[in-house]
PDB file of C-alpha atoms in Angstrom:
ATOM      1  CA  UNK A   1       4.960 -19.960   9.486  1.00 89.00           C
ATOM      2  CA  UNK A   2       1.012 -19.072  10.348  1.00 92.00           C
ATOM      3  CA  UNK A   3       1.937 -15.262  10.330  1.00 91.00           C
ATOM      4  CA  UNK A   4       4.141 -15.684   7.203  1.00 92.00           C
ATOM      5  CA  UNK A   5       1.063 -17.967   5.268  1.00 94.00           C
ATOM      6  CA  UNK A   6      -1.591 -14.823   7.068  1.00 92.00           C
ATOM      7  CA  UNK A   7       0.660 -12.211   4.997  1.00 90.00           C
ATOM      8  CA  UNK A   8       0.492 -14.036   1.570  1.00 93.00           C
ATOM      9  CA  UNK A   9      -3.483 -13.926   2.580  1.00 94.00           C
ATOM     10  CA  UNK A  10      -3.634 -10.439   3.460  1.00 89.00           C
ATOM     11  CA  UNK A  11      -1.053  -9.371   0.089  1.00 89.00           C
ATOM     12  CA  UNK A  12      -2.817 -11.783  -2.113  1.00 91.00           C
ATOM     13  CA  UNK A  13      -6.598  -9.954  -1.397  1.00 89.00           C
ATOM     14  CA  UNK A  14      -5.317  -6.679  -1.680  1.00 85.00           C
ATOM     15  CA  UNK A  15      -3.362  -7.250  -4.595  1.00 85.00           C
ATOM     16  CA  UNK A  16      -6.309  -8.334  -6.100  1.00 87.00           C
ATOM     17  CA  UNK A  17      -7.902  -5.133  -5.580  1.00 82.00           C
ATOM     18  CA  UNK A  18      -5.277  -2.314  -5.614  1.00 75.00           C
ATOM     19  CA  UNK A  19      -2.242  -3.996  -6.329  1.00 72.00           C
ATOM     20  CA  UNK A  20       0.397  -2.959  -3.304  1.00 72.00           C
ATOM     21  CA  UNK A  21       0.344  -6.246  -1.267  1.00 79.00           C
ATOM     22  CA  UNK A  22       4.032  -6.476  -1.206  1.00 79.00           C
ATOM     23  CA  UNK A  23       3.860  -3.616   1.299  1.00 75.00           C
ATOM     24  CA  UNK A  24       2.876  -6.487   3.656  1.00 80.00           C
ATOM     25  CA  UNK A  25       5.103  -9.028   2.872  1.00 85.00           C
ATOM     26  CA  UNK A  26       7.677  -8.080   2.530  1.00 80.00           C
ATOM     27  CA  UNK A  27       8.576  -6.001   5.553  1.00 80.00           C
ATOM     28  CA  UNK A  28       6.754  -9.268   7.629  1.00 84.00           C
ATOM     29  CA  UNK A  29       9.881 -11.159   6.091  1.00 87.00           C
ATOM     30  CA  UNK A  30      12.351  -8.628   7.061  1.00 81.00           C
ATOM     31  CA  UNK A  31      10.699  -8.431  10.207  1.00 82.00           C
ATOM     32  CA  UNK A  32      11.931 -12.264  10.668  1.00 85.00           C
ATOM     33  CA  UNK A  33      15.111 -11.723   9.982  1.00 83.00           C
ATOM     34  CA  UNK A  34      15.284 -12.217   6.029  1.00 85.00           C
ATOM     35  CA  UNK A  35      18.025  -9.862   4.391  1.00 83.00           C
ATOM     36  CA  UNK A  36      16.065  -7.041   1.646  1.00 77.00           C
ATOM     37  CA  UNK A  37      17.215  -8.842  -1.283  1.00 79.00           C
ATOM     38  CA  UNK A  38      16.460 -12.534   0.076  1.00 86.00           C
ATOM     39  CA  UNK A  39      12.930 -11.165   0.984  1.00 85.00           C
ATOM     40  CA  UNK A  40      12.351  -9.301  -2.620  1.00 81.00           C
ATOM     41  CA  UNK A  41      12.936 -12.339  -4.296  1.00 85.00           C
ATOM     42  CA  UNK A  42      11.207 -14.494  -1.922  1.00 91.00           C
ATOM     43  CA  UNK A  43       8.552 -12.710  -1.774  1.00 89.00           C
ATOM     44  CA  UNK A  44       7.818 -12.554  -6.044  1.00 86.00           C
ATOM     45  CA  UNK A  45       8.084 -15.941  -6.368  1.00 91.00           C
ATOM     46  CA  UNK A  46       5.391 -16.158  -4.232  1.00 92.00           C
ATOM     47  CA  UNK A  47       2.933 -13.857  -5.158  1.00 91.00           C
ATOM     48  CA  UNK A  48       2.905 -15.623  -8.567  1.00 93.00           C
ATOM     49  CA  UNK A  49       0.063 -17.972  -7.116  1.00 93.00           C
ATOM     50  CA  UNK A  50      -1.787 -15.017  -5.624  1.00 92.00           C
ATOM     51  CA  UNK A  51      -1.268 -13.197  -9.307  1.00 92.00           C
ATOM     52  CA  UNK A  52      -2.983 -16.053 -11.159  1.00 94.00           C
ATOM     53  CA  UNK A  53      -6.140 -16.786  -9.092  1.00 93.00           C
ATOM     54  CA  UNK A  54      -6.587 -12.788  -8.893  1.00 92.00           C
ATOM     55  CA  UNK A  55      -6.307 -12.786 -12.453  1.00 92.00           C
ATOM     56  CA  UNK A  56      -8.612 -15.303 -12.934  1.00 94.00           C
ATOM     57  CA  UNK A  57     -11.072 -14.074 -10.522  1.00 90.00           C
ATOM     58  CA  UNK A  58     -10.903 -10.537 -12.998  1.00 90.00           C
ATOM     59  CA  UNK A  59     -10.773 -12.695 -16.341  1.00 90.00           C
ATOM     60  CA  UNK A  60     -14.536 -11.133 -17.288  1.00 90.00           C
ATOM     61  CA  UNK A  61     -13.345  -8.080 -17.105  1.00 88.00           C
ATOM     62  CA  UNK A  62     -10.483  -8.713 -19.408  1.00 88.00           C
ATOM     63  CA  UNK A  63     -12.603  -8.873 -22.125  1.00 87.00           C
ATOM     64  CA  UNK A  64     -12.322  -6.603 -25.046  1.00 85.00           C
ATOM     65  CA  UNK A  65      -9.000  -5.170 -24.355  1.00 87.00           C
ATOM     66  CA  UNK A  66      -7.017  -7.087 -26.595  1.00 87.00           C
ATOM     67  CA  UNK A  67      -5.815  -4.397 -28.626  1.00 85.00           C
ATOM     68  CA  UNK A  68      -4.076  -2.703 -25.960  1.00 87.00           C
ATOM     69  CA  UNK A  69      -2.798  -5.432 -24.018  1.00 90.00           C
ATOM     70  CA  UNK A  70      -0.946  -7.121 -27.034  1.00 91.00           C
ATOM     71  CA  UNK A  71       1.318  -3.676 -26.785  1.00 92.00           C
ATOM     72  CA  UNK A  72       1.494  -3.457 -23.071  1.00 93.00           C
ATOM     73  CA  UNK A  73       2.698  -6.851 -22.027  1.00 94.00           C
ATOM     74  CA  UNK A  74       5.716  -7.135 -24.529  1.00 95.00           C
ATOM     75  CA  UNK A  75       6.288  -3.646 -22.547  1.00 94.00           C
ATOM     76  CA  UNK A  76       5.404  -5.172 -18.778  1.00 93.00           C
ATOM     77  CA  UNK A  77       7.668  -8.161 -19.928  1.00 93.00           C
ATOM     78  CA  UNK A  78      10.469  -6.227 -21.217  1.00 94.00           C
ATOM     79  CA  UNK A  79      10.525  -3.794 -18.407  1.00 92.00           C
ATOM     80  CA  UNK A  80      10.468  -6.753 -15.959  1.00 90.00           C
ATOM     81  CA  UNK A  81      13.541  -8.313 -17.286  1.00 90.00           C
ATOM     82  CA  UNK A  82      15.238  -4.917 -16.843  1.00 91.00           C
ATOM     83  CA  UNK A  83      14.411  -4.647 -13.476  1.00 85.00           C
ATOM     84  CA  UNK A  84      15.451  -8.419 -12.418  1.00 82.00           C
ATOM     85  CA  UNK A  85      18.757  -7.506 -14.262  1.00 85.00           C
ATOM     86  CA  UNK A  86      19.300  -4.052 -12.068  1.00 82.00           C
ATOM     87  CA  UNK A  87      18.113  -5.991  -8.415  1.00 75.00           C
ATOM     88  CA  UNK A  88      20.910  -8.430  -9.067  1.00 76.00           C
ATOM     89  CA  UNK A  89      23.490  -5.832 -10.362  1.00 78.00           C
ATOM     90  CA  UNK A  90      22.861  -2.831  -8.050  1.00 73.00           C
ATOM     91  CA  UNK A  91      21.977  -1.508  -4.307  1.00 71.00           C
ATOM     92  CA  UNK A  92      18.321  -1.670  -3.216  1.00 62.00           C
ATOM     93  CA  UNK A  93      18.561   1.419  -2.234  1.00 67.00           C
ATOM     94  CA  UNK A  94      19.282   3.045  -6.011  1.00 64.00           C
ATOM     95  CA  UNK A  95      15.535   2.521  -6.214  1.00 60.00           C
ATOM     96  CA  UNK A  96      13.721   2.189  -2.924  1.00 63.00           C
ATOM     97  CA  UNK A  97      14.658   5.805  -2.381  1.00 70.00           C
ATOM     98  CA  UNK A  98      12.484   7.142  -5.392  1.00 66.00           C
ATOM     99  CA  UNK A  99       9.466   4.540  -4.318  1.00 65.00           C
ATOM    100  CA  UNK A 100       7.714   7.274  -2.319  1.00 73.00           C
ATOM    101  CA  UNK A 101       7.915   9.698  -4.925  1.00 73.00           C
ATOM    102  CA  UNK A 102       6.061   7.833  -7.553  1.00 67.00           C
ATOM    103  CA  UNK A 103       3.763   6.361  -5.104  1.00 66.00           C
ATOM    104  CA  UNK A 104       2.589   9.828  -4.739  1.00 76.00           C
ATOM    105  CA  UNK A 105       2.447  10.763  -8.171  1.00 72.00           C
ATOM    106  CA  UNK A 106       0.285   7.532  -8.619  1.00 66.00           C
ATOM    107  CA  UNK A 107      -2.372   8.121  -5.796  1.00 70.00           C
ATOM    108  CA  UNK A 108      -2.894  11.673  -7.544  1.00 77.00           C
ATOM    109  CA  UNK A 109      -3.069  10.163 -10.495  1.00 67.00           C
ATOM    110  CA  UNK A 110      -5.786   7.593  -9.354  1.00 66.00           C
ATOM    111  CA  UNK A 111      -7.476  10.349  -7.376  1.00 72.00           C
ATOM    112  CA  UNK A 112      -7.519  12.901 -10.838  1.00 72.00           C
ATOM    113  CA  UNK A 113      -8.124  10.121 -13.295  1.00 63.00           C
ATOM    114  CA  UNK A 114     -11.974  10.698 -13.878  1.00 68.00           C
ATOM    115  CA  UNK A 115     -11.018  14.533 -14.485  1.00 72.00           C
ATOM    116  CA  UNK A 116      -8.242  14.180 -16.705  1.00 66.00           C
ATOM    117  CA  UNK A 117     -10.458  11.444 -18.574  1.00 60.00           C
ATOM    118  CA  UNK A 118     -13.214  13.824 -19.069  1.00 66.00           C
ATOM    119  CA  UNK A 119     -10.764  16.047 -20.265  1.00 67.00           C
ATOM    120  CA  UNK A 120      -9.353  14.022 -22.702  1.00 60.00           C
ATOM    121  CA  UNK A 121     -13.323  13.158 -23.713  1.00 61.00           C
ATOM    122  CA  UNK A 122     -14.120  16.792 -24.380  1.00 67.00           C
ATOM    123  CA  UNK A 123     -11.043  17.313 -26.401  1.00 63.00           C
ATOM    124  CA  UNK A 124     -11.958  14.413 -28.547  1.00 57.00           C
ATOM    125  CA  UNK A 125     -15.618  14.773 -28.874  1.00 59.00           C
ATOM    126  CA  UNK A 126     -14.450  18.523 -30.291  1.00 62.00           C
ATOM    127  CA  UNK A 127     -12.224  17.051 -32.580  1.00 57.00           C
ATOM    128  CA  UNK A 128     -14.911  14.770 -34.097  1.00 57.00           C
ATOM    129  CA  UNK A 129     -13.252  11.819 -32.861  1.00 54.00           C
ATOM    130  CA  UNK A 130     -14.939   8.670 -30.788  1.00 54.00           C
ATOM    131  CA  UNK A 131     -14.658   9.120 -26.679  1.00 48.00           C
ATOM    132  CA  UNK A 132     -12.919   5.685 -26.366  1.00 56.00           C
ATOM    133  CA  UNK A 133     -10.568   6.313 -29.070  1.00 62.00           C
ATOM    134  CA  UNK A 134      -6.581   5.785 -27.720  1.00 71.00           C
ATOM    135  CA  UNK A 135      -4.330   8.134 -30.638  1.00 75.00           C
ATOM    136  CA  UNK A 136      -0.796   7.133 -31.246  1.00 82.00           C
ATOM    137  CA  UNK A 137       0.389   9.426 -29.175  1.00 83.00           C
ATOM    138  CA  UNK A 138      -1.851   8.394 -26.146  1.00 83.00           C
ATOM    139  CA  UNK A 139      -0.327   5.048 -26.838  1.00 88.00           C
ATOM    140  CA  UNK A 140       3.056   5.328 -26.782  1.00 91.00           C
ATOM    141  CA  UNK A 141       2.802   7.239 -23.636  1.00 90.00           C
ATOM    142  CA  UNK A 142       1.174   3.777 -22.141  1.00 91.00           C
ATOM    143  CA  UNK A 143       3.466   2.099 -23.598  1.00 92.00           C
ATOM    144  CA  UNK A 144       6.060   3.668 -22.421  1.00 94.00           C
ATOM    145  CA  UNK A 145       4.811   4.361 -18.597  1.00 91.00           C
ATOM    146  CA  UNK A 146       3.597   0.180 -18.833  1.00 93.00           C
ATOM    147  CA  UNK A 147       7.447  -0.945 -19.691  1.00 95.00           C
ATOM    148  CA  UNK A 148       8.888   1.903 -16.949  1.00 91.00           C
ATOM    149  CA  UNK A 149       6.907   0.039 -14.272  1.00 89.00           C
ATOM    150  CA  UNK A 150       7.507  -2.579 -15.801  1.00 90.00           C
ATOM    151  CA  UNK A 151      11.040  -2.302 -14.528  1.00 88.00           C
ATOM    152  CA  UNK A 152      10.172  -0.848 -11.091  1.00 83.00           C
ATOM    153  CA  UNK A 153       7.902  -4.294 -11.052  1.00 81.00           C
ATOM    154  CA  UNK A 154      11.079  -6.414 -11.073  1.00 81.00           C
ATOM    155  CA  UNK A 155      13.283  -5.035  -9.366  1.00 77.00           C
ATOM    156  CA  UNK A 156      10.858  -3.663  -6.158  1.00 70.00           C
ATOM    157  CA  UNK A 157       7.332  -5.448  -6.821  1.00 69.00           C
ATOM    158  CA  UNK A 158       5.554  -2.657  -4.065  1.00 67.00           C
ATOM    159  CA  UNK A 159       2.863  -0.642  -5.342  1.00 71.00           C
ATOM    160  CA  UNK A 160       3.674  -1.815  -8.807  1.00 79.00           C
ATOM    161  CA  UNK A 161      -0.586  -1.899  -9.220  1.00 80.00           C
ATOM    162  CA  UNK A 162      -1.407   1.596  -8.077  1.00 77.00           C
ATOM    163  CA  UNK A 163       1.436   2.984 -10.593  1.00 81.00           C
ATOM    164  CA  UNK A 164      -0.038   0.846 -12.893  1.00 85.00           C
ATOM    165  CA  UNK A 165      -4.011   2.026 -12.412  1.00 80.00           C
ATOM    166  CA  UNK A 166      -2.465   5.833 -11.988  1.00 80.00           C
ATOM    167  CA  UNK A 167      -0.624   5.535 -15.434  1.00 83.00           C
ATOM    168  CA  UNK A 168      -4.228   3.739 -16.985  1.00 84.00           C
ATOM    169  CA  UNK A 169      -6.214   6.013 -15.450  1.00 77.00           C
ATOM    170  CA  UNK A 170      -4.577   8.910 -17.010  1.00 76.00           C
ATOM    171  CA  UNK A 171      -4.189   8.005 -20.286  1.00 80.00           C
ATOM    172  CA  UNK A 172      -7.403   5.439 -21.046  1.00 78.00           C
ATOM    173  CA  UNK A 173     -11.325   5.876 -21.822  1.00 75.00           C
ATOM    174  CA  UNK A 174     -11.585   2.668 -19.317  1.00 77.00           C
ATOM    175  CA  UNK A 175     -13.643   1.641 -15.975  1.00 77.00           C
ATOM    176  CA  UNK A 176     -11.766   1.245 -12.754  1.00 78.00           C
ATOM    177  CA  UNK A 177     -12.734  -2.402 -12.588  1.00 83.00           C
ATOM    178  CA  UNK A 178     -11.482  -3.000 -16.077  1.00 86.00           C
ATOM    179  CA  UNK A 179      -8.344  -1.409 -15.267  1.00 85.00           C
ATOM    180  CA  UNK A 180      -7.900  -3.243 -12.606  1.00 85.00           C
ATOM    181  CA  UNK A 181      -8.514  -6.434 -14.168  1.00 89.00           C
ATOM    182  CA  UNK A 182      -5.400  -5.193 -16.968  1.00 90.00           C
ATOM    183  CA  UNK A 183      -2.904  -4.703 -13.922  1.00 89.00           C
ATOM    184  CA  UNK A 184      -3.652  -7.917 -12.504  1.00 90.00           C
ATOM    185  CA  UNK A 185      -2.579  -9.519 -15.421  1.00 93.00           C
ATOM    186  CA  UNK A 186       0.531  -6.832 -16.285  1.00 93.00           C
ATOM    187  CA  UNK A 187       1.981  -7.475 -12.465  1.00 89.00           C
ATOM    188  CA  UNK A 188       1.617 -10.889 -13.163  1.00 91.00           C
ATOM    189  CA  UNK A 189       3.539 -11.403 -16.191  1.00 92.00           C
ATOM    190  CA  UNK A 190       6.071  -9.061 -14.102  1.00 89.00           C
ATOM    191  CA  UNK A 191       6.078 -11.149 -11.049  1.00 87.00           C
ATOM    192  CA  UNK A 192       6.449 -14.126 -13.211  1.00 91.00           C
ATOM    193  CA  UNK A 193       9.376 -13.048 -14.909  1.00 88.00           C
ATOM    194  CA  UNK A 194      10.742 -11.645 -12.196  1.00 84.00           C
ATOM    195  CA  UNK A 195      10.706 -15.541 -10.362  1.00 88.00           C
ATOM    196  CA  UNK A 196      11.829 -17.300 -13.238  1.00 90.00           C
ATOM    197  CA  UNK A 197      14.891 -14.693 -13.259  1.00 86.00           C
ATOM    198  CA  UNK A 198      15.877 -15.159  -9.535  1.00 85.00           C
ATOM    199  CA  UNK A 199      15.092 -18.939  -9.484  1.00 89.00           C
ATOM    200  CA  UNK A 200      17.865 -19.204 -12.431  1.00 90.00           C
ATOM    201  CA  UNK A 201      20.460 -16.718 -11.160  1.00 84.00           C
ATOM    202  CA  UNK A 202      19.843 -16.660  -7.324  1.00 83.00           C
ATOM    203  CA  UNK A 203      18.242 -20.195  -6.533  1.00 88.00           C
ATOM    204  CA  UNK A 204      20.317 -20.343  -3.672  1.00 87.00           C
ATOM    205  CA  UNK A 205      19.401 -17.016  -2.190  1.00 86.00           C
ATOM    206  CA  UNK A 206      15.469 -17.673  -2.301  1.00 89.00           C
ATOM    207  CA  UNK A 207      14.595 -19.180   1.205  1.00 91.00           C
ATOM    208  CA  UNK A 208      11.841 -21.707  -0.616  1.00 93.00           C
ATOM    209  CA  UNK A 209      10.526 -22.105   2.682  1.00 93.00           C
ATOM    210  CA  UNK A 210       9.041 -18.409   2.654  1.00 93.00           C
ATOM    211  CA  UNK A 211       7.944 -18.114  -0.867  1.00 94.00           C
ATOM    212  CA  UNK A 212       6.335 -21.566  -0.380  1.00 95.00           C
ATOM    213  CA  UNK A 213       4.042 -20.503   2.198  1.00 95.00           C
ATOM    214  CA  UNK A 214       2.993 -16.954   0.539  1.00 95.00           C
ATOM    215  CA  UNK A 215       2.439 -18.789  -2.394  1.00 95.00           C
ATOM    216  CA  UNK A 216      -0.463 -20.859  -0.438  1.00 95.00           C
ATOM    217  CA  UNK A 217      -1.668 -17.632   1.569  1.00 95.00           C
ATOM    218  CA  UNK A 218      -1.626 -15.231  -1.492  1.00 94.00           C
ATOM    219  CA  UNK A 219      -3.567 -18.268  -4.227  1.00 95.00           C
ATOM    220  CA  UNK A 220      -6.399 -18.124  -1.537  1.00 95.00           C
ATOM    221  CA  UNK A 221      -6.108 -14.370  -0.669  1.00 93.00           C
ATOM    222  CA  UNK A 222      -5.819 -13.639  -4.817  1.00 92.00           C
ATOM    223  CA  UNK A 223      -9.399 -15.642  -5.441  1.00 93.00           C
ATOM    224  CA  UNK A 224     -10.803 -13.753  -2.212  1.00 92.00           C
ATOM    225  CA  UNK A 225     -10.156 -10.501  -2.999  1.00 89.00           C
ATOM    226  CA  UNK A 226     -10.954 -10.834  -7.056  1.00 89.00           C
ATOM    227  CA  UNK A 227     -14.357 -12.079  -5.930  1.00 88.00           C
ATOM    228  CA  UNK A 228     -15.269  -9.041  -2.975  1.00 86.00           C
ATOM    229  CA  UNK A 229     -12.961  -6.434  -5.546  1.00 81.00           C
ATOM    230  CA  UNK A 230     -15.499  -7.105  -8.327  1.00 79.00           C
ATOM    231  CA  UNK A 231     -18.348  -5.901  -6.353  1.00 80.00           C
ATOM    232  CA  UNK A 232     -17.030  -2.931  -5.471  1.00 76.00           C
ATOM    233  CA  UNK A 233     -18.171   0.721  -7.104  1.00 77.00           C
ATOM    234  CA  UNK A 234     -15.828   2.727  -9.211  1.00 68.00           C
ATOM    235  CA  UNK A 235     -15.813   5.309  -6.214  1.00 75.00           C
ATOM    236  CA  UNK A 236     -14.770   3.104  -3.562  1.00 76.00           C
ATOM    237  CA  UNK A 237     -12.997   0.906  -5.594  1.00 67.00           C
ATOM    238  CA  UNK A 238     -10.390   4.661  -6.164  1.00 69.00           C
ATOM    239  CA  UNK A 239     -11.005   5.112  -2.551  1.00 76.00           C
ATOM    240  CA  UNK A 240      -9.462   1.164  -1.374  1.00 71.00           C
ATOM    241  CA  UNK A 241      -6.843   2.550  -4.024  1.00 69.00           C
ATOM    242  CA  UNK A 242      -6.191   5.987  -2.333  1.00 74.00           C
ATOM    243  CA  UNK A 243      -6.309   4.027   1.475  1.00 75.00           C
ATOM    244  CA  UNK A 244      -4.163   1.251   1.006  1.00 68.00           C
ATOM    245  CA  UNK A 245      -1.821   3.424  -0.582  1.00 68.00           C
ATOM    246  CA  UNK A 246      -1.276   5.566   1.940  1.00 76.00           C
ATOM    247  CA  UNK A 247      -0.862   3.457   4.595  1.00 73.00           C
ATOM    248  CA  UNK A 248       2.138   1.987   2.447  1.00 66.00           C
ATOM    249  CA  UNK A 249       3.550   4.632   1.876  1.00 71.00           C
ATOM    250  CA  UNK A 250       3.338   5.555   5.587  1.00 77.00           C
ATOM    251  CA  UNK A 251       5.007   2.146   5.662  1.00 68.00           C
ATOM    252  CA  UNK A 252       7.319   2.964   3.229  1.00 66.00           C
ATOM    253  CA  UNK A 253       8.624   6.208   5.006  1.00 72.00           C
ATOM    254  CA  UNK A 254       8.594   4.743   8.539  1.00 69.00           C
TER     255      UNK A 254
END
């Protein structure tokens, strides 16, 4: 029970900050003796709690991106339902498979997103337009890479954040810590969904016992992380990114 409640901690701070706590939950669960799908689902209805109060802690930064968010979560939610649907339909393995894969493409993402955002500056500030201005076309591609991990959210929660902060950072004028504070609340709405969707159709499958006690580690570990995340510099913020992310995917392949 203490190391179970100690992983909720642990995924609840770093999902505040780069968004791939599941990588430590979840293989602590099937370390116990929890079947895959029993820990999946376990494991998102607990990380609600730990989604909320790192949400919260990030609510300043949320500020002022209205516009954008009001197309991405119908996207998040959308995808999430999609990926609930698929977890309860089809073998884990369909998907853990290609979770390396776009784990990489995300950390070069996060690691190129300044450059391809200057980039996309230049080219605008040549065109006459504003450097914070998001085109159609710029927008649909969020859209669209928003409701695709949307779907990888809900079906495999891991690393959900970093492809989330590797699609931003690609495509949006934005600060790390403001794009953070967007994929807090996107993973959220996915986690959420994703619990309400195994709570009706699997209630029997969740052990309540485990979700219970990441839900208390990960609320604390959520509000911890928000608060020492905040503080951190756009450069080492990328770098907790690049880190963490590697040592799951390390996970991952081992």
């Amino acid at each position: 029970m203490i190391v179970i409640a100690l992983a909720g901690f642990a995924a609840g701070a770093i999902n505040a900050i780069v968004g791939s706590g599941t990588l430590v939950t979840f293989p602590t669960l099937v370390a116990f003796g929890y079947p895959p799908v029993v820990a999946t689902m376990s494991n998102a209805v607990g990380l609600v709690a730990g989604g909320v109060s790192g949400t919260w802690g990030y609510r300043r930064e949320l500020k002022g991106q209205t516009d954008r968010l009001r197309w991405q979560i119908p996207a998040s939610l959308t995808g999430a339902v999609l990926g609930s649907f698929l977890l309860l339909h089809l073998p884990e393995k369909a998907f853990t498979t290609v979770v390396p894969v776009l784990l990489v493409g995300a950390l070069i993402l996060v690691v190129t997103g300044p450059r391809i955002q200057a980039w996309a500056q230049r080219r605008a500030e040549d065109a006459g337009r504003s450097a914070t201005h998001v085109g159609p076309g710029r927008m649909a591609t969020l859209v669209v890479g928003t409701f695709a991990v949307g779907v990888y959210g809900g079906y495999f929660t891991a690393a959900q954040g970093i492809l989330l902060v590797g699609v931003m950072g690609a495509l949006l004028p934005e600060s790390m810590q403001r794009m953070n504070a967007a994929k807090n609340l996107l993973s959220l709405l996915v986690n959420v969904v994703a619990a309400v969707a195994y709570t009706i159709v699997a209630f029997d499958r969740i052990s309540w016992g485990a979700a219970g006690l990441i839900a208390v580690g990960s609320l604390v570990g959520g509000s911890v992380g928000a608060k020492y995340g905040r503080r951190l510099s756009p450069t080492a913020l990328r770098g907790a990114i690049v880190v963490l992310g590697l040592i799951g995917l390390w996970r991952l392949l081992a």
